Structures are given as C-alpha cells and as structure tokens.
PDB file of C-alpha atoms and ligand atoms in Angstrom:
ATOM      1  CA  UNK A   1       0.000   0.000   0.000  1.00  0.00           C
ATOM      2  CA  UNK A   2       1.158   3.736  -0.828  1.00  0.00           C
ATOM      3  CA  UNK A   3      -0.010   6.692   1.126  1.00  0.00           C
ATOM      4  CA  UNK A   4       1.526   9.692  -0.355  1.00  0.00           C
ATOM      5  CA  UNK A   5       2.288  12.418   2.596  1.00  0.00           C
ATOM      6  CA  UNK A   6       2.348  15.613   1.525  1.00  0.00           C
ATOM      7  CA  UNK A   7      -0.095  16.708  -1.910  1.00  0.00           C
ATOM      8  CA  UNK A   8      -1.601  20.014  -2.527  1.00  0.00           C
ATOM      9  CA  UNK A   9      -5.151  20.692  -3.363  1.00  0.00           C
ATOM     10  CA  UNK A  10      -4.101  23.981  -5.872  1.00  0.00           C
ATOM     11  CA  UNK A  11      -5.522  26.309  -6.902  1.00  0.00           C
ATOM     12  CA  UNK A  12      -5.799  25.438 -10.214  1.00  0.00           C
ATOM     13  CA  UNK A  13      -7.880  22.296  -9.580  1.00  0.00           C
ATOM     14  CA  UNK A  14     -10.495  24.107  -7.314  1.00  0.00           C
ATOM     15  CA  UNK A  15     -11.010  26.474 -10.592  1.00  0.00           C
ATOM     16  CA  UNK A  16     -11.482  23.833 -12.410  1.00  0.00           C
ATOM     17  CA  UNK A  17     -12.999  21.190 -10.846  1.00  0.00           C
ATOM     18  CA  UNK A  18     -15.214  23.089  -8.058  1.00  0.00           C
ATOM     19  CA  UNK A  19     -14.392  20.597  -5.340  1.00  0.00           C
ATOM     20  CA  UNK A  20     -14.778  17.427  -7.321  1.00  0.00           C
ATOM     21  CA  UNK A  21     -11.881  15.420  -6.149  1.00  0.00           C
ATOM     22  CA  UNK A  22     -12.756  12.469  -9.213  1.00  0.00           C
ATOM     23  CA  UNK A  23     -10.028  13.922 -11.780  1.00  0.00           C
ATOM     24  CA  UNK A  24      -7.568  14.481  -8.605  1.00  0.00           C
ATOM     25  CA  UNK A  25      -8.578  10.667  -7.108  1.00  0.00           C
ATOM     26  CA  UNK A  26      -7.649   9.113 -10.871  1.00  0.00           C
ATOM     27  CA  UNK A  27      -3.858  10.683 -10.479  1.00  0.00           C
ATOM     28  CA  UNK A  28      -4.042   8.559  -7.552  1.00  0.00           C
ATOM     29  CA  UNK A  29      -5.116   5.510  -9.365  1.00  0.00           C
ATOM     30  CA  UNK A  30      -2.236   5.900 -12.062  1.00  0.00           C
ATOM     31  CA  UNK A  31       0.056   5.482  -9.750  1.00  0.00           C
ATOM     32  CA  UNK A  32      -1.636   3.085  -7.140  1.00  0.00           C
ATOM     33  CA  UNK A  33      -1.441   5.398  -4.245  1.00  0.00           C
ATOM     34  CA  UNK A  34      -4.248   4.353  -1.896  1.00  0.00           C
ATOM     35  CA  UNK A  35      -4.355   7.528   0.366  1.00  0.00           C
ATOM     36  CA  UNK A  36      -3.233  10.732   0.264  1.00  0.00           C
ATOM     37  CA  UNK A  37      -2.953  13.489   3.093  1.00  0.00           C
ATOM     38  CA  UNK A  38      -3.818  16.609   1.360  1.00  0.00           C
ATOM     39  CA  UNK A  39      -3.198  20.121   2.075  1.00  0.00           C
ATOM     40  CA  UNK A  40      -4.564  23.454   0.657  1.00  0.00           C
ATOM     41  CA  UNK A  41      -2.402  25.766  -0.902  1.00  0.00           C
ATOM     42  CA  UNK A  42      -5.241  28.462  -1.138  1.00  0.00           C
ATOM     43  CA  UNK A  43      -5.236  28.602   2.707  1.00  0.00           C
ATOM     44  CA  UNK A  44      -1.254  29.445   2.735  1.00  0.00           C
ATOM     45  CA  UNK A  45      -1.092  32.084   1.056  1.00  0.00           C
ATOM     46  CA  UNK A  46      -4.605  33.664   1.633  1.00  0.00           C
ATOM     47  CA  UNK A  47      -5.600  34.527   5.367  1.00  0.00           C
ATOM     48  CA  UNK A  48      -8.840  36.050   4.432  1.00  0.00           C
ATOM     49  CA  UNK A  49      -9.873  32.832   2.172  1.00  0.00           C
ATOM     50  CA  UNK A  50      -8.446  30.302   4.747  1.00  0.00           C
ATOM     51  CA  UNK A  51     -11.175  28.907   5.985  1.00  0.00           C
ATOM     52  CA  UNK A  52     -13.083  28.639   2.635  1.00  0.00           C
ATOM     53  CA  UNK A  53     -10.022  26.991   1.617  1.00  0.00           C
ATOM     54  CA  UNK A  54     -10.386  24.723   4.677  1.00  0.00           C
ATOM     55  CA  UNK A  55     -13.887  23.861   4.185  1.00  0.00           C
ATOM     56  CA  UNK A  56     -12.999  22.906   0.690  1.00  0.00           C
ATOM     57  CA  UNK A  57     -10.350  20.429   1.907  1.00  0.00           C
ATOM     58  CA  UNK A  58     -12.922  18.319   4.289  1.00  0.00           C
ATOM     59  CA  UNK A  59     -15.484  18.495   1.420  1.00  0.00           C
ATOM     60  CA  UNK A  60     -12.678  16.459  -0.916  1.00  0.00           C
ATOM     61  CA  UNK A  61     -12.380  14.359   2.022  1.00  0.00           C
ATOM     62  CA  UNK A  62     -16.033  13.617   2.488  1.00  0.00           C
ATOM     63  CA  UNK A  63     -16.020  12.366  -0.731  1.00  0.00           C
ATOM     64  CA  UNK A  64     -13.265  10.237  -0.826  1.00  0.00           C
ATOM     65  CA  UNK A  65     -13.051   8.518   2.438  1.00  0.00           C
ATOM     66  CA  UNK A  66     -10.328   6.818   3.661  1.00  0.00           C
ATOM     67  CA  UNK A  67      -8.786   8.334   0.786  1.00  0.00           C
ATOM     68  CA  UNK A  68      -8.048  11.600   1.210  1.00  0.00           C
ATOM     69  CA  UNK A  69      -6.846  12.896   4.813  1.00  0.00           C
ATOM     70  CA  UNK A  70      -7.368  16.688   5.153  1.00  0.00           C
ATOM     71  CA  UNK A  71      -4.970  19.027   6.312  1.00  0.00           C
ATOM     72  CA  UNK A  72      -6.086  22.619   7.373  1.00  0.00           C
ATOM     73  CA  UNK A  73      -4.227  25.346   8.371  1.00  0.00           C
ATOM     74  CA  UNK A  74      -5.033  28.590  10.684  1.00  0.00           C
ATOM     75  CA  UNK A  75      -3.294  31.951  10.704  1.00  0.00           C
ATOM     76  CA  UNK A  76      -1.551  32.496  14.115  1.00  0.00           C
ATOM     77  CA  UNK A  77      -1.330  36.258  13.194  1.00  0.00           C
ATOM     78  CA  UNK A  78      -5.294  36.367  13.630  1.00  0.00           C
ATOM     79  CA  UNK A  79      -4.727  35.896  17.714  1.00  0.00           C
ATOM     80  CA  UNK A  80      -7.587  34.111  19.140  1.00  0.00           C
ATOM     81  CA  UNK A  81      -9.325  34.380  15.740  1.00  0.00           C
ATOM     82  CA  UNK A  82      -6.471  31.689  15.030  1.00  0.00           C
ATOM     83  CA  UNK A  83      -7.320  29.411  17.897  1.00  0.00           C
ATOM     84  CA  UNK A  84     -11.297  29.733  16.986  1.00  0.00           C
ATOM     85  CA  UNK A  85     -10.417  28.432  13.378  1.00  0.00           C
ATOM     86  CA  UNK A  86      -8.279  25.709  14.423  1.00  0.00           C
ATOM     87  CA  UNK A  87     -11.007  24.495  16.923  1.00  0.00           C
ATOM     88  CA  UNK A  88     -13.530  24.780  14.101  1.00  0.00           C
ATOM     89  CA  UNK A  89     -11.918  22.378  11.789  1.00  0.00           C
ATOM     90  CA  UNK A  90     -11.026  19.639  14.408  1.00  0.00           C
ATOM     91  CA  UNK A  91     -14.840  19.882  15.844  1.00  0.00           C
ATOM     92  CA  UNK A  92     -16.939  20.295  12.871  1.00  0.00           C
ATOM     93  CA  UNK A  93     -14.466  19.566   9.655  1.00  0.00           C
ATOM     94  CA  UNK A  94     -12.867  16.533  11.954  1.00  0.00           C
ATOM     95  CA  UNK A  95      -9.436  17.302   9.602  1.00  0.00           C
ATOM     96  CA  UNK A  96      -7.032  15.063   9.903  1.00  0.00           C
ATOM     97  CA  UNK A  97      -4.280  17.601  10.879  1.00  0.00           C
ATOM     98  CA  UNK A  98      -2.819  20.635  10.231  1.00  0.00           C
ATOM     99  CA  UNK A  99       0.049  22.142   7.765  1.00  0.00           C
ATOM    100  CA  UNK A 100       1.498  25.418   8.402  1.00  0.00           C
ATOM    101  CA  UNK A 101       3.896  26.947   6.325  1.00  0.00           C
ATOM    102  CA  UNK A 102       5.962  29.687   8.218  1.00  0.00           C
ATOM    103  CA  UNK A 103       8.041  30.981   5.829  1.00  0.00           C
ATOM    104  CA  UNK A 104       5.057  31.496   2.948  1.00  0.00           C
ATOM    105  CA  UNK A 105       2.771  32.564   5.891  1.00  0.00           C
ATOM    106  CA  UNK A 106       5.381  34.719   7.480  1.00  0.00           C
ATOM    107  CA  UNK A 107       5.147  33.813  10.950  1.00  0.00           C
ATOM    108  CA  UNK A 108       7.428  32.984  13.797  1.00  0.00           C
ATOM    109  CA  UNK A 109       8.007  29.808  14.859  1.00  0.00           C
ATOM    110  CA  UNK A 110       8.078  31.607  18.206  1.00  0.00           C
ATOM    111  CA  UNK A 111       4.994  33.214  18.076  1.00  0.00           C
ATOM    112  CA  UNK A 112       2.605  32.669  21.212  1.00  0.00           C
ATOM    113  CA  UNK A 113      -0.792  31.954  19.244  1.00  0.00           C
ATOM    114  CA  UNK A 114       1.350  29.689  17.602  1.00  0.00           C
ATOM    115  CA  UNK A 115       2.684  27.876  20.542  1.00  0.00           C
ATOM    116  CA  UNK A 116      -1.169  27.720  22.139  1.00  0.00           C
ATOM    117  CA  UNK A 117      -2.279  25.925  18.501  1.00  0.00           C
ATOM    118  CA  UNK A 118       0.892  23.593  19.316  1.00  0.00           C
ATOM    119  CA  UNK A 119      -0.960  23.039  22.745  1.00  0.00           C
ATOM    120  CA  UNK A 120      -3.904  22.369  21.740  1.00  0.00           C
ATOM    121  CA  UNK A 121      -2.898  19.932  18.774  1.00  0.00           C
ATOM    122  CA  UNK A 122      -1.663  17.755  21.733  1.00  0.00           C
ATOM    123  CA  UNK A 123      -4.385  17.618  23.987  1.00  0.00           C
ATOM    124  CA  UNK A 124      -6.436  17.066  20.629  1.00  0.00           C
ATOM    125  CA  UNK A 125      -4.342  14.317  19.113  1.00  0.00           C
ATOM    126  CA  UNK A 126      -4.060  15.916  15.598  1.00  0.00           C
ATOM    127  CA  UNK A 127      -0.582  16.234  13.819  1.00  0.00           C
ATOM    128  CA  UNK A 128       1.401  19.291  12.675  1.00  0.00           C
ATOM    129  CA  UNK A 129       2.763  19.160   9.383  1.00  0.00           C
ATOM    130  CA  UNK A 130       5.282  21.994   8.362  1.00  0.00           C
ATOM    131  CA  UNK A 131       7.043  23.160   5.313  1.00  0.00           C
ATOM    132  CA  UNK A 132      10.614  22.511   6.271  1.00  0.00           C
ATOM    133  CA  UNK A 133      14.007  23.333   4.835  1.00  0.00           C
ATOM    134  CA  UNK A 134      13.815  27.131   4.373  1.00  0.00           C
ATOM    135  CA  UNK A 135      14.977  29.891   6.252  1.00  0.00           C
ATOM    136  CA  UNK A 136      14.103  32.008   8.239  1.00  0.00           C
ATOM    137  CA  UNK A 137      10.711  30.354   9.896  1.00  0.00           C
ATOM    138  CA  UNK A 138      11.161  27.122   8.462  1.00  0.00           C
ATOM    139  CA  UNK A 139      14.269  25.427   9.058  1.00  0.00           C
ATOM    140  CA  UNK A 140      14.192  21.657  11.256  1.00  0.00           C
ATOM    141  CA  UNK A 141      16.122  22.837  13.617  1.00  0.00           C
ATOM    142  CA  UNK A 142      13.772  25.591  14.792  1.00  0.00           C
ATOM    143  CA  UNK A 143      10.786  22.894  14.772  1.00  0.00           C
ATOM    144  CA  UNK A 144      12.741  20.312  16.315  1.00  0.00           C
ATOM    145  CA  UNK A 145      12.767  23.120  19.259  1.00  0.00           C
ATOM    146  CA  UNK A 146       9.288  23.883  18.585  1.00  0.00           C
ATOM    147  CA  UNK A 147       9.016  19.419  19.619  1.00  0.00           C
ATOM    148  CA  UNK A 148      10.888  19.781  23.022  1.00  0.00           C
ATOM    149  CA  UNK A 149       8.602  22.375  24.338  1.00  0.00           C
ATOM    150  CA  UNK A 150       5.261  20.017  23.266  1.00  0.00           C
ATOM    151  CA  UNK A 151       6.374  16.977  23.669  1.00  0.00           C
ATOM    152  CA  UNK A 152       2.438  15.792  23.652  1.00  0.00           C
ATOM    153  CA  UNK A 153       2.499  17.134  20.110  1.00  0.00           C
ATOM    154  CA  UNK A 154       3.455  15.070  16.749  1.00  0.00           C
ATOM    155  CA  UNK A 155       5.019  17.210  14.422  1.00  0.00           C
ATOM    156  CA  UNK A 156       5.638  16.238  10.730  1.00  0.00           C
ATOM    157  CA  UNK A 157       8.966  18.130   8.704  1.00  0.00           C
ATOM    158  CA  UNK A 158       6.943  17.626   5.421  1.00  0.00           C
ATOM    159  CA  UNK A 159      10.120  17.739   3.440  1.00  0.00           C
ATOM    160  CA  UNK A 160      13.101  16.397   5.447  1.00  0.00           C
ATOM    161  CA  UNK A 161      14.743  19.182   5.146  1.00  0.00           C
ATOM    162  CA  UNK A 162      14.526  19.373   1.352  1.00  0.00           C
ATOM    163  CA  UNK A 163      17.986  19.611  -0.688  1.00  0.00           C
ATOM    164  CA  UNK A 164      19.844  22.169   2.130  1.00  0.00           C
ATOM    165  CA  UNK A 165      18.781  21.423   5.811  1.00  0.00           C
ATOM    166  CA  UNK A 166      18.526  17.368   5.411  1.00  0.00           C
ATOM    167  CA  UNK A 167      21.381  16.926   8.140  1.00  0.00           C
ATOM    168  CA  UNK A 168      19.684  18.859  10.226  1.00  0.00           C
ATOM    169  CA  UNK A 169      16.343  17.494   9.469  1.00  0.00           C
ATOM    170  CA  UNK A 170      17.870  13.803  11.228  1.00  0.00           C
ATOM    171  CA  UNK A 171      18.980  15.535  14.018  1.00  0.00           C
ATOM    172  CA  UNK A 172      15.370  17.659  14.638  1.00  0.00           C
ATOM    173  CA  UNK A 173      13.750  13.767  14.172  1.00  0.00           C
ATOM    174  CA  UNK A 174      15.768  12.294  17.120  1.00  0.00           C
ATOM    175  CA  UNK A 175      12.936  13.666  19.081  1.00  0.00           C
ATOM    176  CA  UNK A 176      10.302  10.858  19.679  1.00  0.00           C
ATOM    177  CA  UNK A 177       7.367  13.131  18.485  1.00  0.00           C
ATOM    178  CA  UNK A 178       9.230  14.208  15.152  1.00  0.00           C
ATOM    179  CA  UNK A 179       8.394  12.731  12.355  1.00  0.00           C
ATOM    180  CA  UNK A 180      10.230  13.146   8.862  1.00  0.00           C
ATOM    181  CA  UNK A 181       8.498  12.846   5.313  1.00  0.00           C
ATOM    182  CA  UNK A 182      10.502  12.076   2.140  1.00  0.00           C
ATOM    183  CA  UNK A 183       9.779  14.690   0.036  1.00  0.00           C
ATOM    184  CA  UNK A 184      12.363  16.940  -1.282  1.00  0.00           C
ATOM    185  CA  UNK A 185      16.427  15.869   0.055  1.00  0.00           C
ATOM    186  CA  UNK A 186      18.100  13.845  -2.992  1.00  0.00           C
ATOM    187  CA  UNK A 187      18.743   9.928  -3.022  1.00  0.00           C
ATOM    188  CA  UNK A 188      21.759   9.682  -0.692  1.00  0.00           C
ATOM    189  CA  UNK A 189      20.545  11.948   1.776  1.00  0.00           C
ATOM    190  CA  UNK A 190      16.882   9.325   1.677  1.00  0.00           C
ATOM    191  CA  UNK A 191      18.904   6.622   2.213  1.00  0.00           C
ATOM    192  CA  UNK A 192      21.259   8.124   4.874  1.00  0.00           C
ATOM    193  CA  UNK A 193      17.849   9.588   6.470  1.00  0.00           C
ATOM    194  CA  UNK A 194      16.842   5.712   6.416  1.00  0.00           C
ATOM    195  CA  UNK A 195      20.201   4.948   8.761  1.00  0.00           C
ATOM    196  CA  UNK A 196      19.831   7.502  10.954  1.00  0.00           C
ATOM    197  CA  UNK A 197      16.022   8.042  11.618  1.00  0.00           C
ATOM    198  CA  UNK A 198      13.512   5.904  13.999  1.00  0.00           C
ATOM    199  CA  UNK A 199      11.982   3.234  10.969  1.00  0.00           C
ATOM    200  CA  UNK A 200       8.209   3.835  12.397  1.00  0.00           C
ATOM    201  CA  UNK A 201       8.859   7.722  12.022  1.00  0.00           C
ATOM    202  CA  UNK A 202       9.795   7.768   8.367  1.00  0.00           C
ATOM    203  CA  UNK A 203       7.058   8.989   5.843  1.00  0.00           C
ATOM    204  CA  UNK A 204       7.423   9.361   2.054  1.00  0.00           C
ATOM    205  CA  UNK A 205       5.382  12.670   0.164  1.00  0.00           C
ATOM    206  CA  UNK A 206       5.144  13.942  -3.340  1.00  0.00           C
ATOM    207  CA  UNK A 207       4.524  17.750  -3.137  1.00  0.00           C
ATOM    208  CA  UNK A 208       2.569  16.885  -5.943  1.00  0.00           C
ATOM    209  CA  UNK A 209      -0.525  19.751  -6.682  1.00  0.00           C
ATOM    210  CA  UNK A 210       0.059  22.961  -6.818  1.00  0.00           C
ATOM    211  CA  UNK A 211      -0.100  22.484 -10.343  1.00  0.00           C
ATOM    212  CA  UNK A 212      -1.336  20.090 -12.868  1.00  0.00           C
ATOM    213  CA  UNK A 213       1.898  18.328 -13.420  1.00  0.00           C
ATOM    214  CA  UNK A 214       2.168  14.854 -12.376  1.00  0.00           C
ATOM    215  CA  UNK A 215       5.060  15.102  -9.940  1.00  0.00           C
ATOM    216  CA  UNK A 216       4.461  11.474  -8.625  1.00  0.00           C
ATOM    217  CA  UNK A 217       6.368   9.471 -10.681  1.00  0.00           C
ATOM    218  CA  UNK A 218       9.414  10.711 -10.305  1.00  0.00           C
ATOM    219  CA  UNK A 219       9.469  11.135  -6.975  1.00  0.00           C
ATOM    220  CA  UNK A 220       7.967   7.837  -6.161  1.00  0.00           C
ATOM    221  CA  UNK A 221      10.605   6.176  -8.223  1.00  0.00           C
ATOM    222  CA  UNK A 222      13.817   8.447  -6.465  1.00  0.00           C
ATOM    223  CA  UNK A 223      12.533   6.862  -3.495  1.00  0.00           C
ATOM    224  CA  UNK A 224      12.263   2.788  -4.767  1.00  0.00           C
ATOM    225  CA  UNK A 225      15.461   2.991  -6.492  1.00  0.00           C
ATOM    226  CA  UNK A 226      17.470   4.126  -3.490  1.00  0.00           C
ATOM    227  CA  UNK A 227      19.430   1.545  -1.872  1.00  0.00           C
ATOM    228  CA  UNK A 228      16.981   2.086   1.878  1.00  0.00           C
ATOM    229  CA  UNK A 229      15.805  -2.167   1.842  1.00  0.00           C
ATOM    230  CA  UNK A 230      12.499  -2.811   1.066  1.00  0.00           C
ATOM    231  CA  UNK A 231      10.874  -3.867   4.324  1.00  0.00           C
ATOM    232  CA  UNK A 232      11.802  -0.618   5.572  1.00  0.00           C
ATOM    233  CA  UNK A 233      10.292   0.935   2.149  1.00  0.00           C
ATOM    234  CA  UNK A 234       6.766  -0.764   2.773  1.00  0.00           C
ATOM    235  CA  UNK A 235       6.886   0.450   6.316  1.00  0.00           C
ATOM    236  CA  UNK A 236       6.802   4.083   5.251  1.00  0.00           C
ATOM    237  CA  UNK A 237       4.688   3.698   1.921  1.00  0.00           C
ATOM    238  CA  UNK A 238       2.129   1.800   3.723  1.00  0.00           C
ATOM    239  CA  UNK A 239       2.364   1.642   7.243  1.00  0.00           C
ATOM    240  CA  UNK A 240       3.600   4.628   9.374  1.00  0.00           C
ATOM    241  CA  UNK A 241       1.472   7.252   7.663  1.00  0.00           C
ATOM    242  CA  UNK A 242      -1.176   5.391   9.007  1.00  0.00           C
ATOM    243  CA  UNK A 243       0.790   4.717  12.439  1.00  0.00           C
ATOM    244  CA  UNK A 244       0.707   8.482  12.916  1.00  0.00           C
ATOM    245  CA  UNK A 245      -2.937   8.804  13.348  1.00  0.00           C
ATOM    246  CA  UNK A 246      -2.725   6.207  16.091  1.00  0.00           C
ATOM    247  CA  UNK A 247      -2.651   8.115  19.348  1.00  0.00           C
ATOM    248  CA  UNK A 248      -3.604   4.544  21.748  1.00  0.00           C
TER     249      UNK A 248
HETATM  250 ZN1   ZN B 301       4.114  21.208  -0.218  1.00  0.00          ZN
END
C-alpha cells in the first residue's frame, strides 16, 4: 500500500474542478497510491480565504473517504481568531491535521498563538505538518525546538529538510514526536535519512498539486530505487502514515 504524505489541493484544480476530487482521485489511481494526506495551498497564502479553503479540503475528504486525509491550516497572526479556526476544523471539519507553512505565511516559529495551537494539537491528538528546509521560519532545527517544548504534540517536517537542511532534518527527528516525510532531500541523503532516523517515524510525500503536473512518478521512483531495503520501504509507503494517526 502507498499513502503519499504531503499533496496540494491547488488552486488550479479548485477552478477547475469546483471541489470534485474524481479527476484528482484518478492521479491517484495511475500510480496506485491508496491515500493521500492533502493540504490546501489556497489557505497558505490567503488569510482572508483560509477557511473557505479549509472547508474545501474536508469536502474532498467527504467524498473520498479513507482516501483523502485533510490538512487545514489557521493563521496564528489572527490571535484568538487563530485558535477559533483551528477548533472549528477539528470539531466540525474533523481534519485530519494541520500544515502550516511559516516561511510562505510569514510567521514565527516563536509566536505565542502559535505555541497555544501547538498546545492544543496535543491535547487534541491531531498532527502538525510543516514546510521545512527554508529559512528564516522554516528550518528543522527551529521545529525540532518547537518538539521539546510540546512533547504531547506530533510534528511532521513535510520535506526532510529538502535539498539544504537534510542533516539537520535527522537531528530535529531524534525527538520521539518528530516525524520526517521524504519529500524533497536527494537519493543519498533518503537513504542516509533511512540509517539515521527511527523506521516507524519515516514517511514518504510527493509535493505533488500545486499544479497540474504529475510530480508522482518521479518522486515515487527516487525513493524505490534508493538503496533504503524494502521492508523498511513498505513500512513508510504503507504503514507509518497510518501509524501516525494512532494516538492509543
Ligand atoms: Zn508542499
């Protein structure tokens, strides 16, 4: 089984398709990917349409269950409007999670909405996916601090660290509540990220959406052509992304 991490709902589908996942879902089907945890991309670079972008997510999800996991997002700038929003979509959206992107949102990683949402995402057993790898909000190290003050909290680096930060990326996933998904550092840096990283806390992602270019393939096959072995490729295809849901 595949489960594909970290895809986009972009703009450029919602124009077109007006929430009907069907043309997004067959992508899927090309390249046998079960499940896919989807993010907006609306809702990161657009606090005013946010939640509409939000809304949008769980309606994909609603119809495509067990399909497609939804992953909103919340403006920590908005103060308690922030913490409102976030409560909204685990209570009446029931999202799967949340991504944030500090660097595109342009927010501190420091910021004390921010570390309340962090909180909360604890107590209410729903991960934190991030865009990792950039300066200056984004880098793993800065989340990886982000994990020692909520240790409650699971918190995804949706790209390992991409091309740059990777190193970094394994030390910020020493942490028992950081996870790491495979979407961005090159083939050694996978497989070295394979050594080095708890096997139950390794995910793999395509970043594929934003646009209508099939991204999939290629990173699908960077990943089964590296040298990692393949009981420990099923394991994160198949089997953590699902793990990380499981808060018993
Ligand atoms: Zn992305």
């Amino acid at each position: 089984m595949i489960v594909d991490c970290h895809a986009h709902w972009g703009m450029v589908w919602e124009e077109r398709d007006h929430g009907n996942p069907s043309k997004f879902l067959e992508i899927l089907d090309r390249h046998k990917i079960a499940s896919t945890y989807l993010m907006g991309f609306l809702n990161l670079i657009r606090q005013d349409l946010s939640p509409q972008d939000n809304d949008t997510l769980a309606n994909l999800a609603k119809q495509a269950p067990n399909r497609i996991f939804p992953l909103a997002t919340t403006w920590p700038q908005l103060g308690e409007g922030a913490i409102r929003e976030f409560i909204r979509c685990v209570e009446d959206l029931k999202v799967t999670g949340f991504k944030f992107h500090p660097w595109m949102q342009g927010f501190s990683l420091t910021d004390p909405t921010f570390a309340k949402i962090c909180g909360l995402a604890g107590e209410l057993q729903v991960p934190i996916f991030f865009h990792d790898g950039t300066p200056c909000y984004s880098l793993p190290e800065q989340i990886g601090a982000l994990a020692s003050r909520f240790p409650k909290t699971r918190f995804v680096l949706g790209h390992a660290g991409l091309l740059w930060t990777w190193r970094s990326a394994i030390l910020a996933a020493q942490r028992k509540n950081v996870w790491i998904c495979l979407c961005g550092p090159h083939a050694r840096a996978i497989e070295l990220i394979c050594e080095r990283v708890a096997p139950d806390r390794i995910l793999w992602g395509s970043d594929w959406g934003p646009r209508f270019t099939d991204d999939i393939e290629y990173r699908l096959n960077l990943f089964l052509k590296t040298k990692v072995p393949s009981k420990l490729q099923e394991l994160i295809l198949g089997v953590n992304p699902m793990r990380l849901l499981d808060y018993s």
